[in-house]
PDB file of N, CA and C in Angstrom:
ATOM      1  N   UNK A   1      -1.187  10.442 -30.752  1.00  0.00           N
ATOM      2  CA  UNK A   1      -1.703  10.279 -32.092  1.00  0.00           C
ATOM      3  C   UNK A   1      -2.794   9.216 -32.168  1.00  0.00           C
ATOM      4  N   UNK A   2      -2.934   8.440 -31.077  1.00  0.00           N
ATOM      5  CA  UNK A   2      -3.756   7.135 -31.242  1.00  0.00           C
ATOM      6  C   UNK A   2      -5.259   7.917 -31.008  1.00  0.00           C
ATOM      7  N   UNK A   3      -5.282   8.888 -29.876  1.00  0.00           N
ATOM      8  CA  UNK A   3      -6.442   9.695 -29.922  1.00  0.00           C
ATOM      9  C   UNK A   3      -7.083  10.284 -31.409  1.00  0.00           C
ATOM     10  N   UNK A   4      -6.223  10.845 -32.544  1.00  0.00           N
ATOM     11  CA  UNK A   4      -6.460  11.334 -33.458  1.00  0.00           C
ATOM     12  C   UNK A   4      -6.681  10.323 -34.715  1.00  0.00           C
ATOM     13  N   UNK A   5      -5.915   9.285 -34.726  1.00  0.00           N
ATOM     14  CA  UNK A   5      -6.666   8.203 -35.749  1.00  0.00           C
ATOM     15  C   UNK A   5      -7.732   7.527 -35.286  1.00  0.00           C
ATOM     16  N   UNK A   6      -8.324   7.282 -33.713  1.00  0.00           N
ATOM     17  CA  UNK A   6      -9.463   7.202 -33.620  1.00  0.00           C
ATOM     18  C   UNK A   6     -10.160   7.587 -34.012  1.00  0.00           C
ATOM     19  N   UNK A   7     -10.528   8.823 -34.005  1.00  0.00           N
ATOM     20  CA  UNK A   7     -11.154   9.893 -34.560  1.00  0.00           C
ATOM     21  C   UNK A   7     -11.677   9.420 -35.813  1.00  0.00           C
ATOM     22  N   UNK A   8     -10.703   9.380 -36.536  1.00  0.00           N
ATOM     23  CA  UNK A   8     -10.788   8.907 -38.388  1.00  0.00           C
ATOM     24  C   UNK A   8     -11.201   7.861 -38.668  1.00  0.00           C
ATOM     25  N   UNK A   9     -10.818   6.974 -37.601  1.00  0.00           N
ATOM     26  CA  UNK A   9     -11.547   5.903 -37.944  1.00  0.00           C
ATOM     27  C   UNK A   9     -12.542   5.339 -37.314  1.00  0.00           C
ATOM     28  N   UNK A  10     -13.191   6.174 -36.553  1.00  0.00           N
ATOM     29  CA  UNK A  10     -14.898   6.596 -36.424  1.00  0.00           C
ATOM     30  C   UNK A  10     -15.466   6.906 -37.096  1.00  0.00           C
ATOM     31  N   UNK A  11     -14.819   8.129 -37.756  1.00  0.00           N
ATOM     32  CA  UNK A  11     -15.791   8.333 -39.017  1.00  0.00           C
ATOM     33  C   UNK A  11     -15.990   7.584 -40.046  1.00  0.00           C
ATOM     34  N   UNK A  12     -15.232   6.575 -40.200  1.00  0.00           N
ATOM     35  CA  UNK A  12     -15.598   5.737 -41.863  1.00  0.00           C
ATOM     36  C   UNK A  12     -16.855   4.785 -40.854  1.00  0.00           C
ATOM     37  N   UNK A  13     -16.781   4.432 -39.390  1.00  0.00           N
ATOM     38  CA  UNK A  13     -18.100   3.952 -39.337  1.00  0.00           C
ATOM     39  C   UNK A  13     -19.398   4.728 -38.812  1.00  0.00           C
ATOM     40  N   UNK A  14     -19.312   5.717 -38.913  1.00  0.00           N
ATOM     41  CA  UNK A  14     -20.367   6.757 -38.033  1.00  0.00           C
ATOM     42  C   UNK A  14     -21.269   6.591 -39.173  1.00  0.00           C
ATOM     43  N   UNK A  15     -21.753   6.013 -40.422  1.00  0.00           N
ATOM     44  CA  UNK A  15     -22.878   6.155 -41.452  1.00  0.00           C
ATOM     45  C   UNK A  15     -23.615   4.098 -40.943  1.00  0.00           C
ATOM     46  N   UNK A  16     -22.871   3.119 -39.959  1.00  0.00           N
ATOM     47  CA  UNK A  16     -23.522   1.847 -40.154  1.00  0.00           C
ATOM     48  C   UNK A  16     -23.247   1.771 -38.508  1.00  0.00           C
ATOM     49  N   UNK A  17     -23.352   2.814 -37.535  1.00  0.00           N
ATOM     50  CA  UNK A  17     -23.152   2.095 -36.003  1.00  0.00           C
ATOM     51  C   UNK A  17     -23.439   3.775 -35.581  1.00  0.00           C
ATOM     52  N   UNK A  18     -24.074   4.000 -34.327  1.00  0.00           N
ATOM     53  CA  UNK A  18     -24.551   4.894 -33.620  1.00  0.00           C
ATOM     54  C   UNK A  18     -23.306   5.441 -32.777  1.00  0.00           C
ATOM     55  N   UNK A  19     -22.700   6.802 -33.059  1.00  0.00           N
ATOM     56  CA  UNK A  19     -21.664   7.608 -32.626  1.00  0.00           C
ATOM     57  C   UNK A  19     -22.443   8.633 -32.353  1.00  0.00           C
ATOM     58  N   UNK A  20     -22.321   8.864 -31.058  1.00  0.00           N
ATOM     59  CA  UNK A  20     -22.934   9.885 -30.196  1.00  0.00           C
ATOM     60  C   UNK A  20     -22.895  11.461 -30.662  1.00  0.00           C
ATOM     61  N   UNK A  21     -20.856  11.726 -30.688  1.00  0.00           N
ATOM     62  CA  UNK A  21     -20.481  12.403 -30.953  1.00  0.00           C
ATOM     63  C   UNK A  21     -19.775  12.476 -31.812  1.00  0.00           C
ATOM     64  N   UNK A  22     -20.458  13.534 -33.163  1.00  0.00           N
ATOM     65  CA  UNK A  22     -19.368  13.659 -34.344  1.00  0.00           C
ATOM     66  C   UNK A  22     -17.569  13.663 -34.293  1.00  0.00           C
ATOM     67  N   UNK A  23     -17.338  12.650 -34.543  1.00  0.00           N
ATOM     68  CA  UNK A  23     -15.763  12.227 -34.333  1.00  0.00           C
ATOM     69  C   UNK A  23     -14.967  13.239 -35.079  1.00  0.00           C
ATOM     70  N   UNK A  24     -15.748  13.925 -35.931  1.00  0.00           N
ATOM     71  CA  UNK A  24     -15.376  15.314 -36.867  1.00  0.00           C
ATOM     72  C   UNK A  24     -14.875  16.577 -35.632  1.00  0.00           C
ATOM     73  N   UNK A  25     -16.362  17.129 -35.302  1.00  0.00           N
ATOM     74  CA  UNK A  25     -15.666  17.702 -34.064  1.00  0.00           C
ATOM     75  C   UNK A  25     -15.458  17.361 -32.766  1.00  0.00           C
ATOM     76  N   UNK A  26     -15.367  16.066 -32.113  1.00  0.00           N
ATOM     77  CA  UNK A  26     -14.459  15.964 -31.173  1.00  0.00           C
ATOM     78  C   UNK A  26     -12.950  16.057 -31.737  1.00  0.00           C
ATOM     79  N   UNK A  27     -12.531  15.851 -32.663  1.00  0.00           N
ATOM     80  CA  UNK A  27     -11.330  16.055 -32.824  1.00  0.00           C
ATOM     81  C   UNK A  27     -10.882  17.628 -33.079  1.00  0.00           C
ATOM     82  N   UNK A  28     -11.752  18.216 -33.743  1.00  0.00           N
ATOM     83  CA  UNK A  28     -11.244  19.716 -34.432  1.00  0.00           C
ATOM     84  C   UNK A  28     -11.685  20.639 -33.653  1.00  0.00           C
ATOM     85  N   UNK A  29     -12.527  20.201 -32.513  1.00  0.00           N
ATOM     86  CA  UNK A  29     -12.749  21.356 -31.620  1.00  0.00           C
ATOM     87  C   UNK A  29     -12.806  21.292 -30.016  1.00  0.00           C
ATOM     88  N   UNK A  30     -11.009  21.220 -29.942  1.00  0.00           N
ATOM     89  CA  UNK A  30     -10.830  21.210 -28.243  1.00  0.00           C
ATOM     90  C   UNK A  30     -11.631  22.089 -27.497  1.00  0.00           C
ATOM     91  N   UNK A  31     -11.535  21.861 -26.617  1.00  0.00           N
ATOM     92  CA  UNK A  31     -12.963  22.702 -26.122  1.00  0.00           C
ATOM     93  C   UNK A  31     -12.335  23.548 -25.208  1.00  0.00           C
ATOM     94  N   UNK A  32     -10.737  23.272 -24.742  1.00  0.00           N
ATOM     95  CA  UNK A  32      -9.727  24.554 -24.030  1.00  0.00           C
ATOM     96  C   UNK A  32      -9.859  25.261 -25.102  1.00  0.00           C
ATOM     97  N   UNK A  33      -9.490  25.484 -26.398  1.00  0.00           N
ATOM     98  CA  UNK A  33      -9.281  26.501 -27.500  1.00  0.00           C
ATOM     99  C   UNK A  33     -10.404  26.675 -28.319  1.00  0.00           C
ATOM    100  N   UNK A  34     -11.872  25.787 -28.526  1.00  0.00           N
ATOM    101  CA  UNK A  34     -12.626  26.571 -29.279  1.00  0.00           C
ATOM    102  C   UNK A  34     -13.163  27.829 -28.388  1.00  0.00           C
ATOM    103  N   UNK A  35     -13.464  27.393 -27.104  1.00  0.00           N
ATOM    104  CA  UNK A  35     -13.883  28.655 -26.394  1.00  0.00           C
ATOM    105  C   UNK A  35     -13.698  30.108 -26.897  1.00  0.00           C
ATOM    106  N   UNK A  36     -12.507  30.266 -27.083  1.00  0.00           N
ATOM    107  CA  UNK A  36     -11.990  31.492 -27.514  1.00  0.00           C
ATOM    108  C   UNK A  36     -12.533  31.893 -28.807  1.00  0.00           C
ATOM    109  N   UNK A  37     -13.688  31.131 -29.690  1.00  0.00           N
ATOM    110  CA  UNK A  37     -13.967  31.759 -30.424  1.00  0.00           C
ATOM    111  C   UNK A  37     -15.758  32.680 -29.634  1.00  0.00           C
ATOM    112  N   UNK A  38     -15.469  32.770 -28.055  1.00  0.00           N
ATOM    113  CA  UNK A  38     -16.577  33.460 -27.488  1.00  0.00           C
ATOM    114  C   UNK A  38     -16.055  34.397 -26.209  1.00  0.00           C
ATOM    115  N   UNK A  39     -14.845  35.382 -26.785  1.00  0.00           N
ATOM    116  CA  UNK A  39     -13.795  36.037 -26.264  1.00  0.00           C
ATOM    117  C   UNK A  39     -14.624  37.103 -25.303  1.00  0.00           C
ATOM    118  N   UNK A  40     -15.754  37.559 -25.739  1.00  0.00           N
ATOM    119  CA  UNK A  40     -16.614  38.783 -25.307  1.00  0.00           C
ATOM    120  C   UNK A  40     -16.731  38.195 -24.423  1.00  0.00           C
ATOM    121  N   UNK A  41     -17.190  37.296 -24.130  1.00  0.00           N
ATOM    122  CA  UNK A  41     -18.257  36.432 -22.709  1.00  0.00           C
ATOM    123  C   UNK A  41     -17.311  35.967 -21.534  1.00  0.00           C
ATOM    124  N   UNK A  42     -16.083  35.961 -22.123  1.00  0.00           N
ATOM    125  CA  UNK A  42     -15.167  35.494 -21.213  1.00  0.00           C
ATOM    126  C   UNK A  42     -14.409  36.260 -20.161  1.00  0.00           C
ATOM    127  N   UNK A  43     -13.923  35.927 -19.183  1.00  0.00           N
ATOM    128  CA  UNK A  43     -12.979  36.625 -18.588  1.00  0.00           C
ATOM    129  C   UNK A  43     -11.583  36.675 -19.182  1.00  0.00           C
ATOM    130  N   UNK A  44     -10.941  37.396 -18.748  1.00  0.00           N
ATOM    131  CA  UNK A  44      -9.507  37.485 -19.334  1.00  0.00           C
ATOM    132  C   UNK A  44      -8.814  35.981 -19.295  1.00  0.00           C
ATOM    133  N   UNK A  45      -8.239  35.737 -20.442  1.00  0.00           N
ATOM    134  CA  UNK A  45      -7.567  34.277 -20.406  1.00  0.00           C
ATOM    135  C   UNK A  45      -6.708  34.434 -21.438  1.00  0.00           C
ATOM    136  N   UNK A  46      -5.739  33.890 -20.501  1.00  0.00           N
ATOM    137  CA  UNK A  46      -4.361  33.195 -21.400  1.00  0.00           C
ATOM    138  C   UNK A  46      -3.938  31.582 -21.482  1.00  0.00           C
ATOM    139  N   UNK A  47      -3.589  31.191 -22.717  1.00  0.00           N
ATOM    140  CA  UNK A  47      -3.267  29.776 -22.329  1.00  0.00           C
ATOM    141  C   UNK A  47      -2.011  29.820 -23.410  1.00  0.00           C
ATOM    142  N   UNK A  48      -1.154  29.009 -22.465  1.00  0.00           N
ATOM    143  CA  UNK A  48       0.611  29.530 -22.754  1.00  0.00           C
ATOM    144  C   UNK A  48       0.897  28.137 -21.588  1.00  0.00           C
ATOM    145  N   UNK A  49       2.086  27.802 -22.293  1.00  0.00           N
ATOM    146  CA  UNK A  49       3.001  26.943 -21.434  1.00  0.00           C
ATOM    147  C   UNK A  49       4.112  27.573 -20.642  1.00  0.00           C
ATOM    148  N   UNK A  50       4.825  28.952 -21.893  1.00  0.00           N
ATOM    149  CA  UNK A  50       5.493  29.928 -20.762  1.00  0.00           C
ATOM    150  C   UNK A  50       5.648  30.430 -19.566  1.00  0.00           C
ATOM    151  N   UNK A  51       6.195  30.272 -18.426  1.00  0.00           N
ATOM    152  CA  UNK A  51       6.045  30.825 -17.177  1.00  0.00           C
ATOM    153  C   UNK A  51       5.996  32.092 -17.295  1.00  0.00           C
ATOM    154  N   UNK A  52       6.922  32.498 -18.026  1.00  0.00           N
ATOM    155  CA  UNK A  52       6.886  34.546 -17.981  1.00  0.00           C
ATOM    156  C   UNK A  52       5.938  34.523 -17.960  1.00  0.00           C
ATOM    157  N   UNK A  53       5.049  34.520 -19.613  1.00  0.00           N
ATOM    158  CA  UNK A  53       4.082  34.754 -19.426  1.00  0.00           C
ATOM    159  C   UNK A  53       2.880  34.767 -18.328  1.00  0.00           C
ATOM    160  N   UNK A  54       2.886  33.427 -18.163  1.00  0.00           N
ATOM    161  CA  UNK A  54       2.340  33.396 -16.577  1.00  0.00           C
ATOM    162  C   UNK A  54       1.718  34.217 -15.355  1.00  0.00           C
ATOM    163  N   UNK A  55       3.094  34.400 -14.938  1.00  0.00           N
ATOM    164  CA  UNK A  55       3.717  35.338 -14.562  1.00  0.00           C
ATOM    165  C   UNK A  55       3.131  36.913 -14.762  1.00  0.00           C
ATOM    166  N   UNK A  56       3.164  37.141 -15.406  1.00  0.00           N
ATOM    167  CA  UNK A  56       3.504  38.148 -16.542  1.00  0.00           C
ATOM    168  C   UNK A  56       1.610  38.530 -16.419  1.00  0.00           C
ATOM    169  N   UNK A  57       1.090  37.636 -16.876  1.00  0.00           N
ATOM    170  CA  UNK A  57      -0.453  37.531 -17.030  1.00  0.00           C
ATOM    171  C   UNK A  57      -1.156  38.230 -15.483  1.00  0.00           C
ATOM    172  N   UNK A  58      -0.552  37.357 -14.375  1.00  0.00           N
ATOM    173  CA  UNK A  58      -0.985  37.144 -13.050  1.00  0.00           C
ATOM    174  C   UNK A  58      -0.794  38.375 -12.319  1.00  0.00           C
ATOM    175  N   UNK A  59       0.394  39.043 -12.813  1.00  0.00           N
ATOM    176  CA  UNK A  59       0.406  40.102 -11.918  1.00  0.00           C
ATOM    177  C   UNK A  59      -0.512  41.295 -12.540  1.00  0.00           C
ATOM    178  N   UNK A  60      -0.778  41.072 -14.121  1.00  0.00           N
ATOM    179  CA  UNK A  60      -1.283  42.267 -14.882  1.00  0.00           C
ATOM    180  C   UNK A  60      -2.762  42.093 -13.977  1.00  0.00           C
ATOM    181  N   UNK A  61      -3.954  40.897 -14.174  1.00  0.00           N
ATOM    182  CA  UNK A  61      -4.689  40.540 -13.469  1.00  0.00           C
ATOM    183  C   UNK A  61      -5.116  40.374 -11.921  1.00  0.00           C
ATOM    184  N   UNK A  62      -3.814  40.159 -11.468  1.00  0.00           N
ATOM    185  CA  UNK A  62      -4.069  39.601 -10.207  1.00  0.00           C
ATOM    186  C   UNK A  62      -5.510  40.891  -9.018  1.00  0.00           C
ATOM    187  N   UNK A  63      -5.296  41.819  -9.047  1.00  0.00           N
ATOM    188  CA  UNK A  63      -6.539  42.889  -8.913  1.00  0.00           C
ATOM    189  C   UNK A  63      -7.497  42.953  -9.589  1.00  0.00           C
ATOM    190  N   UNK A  64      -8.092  42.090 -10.506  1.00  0.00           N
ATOM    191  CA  UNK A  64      -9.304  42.513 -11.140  1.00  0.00           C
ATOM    192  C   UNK A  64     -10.185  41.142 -10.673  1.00  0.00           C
ATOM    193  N   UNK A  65     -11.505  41.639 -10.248  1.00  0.00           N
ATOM    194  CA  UNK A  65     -12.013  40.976  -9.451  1.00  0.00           C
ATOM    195  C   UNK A  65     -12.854  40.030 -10.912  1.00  0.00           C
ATOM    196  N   UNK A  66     -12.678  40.353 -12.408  1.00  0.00           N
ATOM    197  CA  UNK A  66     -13.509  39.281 -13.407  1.00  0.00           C
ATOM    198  C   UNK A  66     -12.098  38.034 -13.891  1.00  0.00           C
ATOM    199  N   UNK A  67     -11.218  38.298 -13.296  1.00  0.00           N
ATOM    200  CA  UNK A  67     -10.142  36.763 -13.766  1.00  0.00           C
ATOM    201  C   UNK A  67      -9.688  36.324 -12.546  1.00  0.00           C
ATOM    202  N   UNK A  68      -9.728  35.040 -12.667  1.00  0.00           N
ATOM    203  CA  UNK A  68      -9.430  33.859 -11.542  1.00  0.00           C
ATOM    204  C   UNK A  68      -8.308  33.427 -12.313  1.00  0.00           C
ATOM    205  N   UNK A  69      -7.259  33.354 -11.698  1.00  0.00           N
ATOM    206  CA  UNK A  69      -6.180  33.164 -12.026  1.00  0.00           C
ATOM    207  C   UNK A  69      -6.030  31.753 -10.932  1.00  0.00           C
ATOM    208  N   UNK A  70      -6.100  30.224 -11.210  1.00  0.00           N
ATOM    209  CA  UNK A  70      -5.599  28.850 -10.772  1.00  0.00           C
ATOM    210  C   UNK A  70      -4.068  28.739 -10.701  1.00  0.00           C
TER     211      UNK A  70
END
């Protein structure tokens, strides 16, 4: 949480001190999950803590030469 009230309280000074990056979206736009709002461009991806899934993902994929499965 200390990451996320940073955030906030960057912004009350981002109008009297030079902040690189809008503390607005470094916070609201992880950059593991905004991606996905550019689904076309991507290779197949799942992001899940589930092992099934995992699992589950890896074997559906594991033959297709556009997902790298780490």
């Amino acid at each position: 949480m200390s990451y996320i009230t940073a955030t906030h309280l960057l912004e009350t000074i981002q109008d009297k001190t030079l902040i690189l990056n809008n503390p607005f979206y470094v916070r609201n736009c992880p950059e593991k999950i905004f991606v996905n709002k550019y689904m076309k461009f991507m290779p197949h991806t799942l992001i899940t803590r589930n092992i099934s899934e995992i699992i589950k993902f890896r074997d559906e994929y594991k033959n297709n030469n556009k997902t790298t499965i780490w």
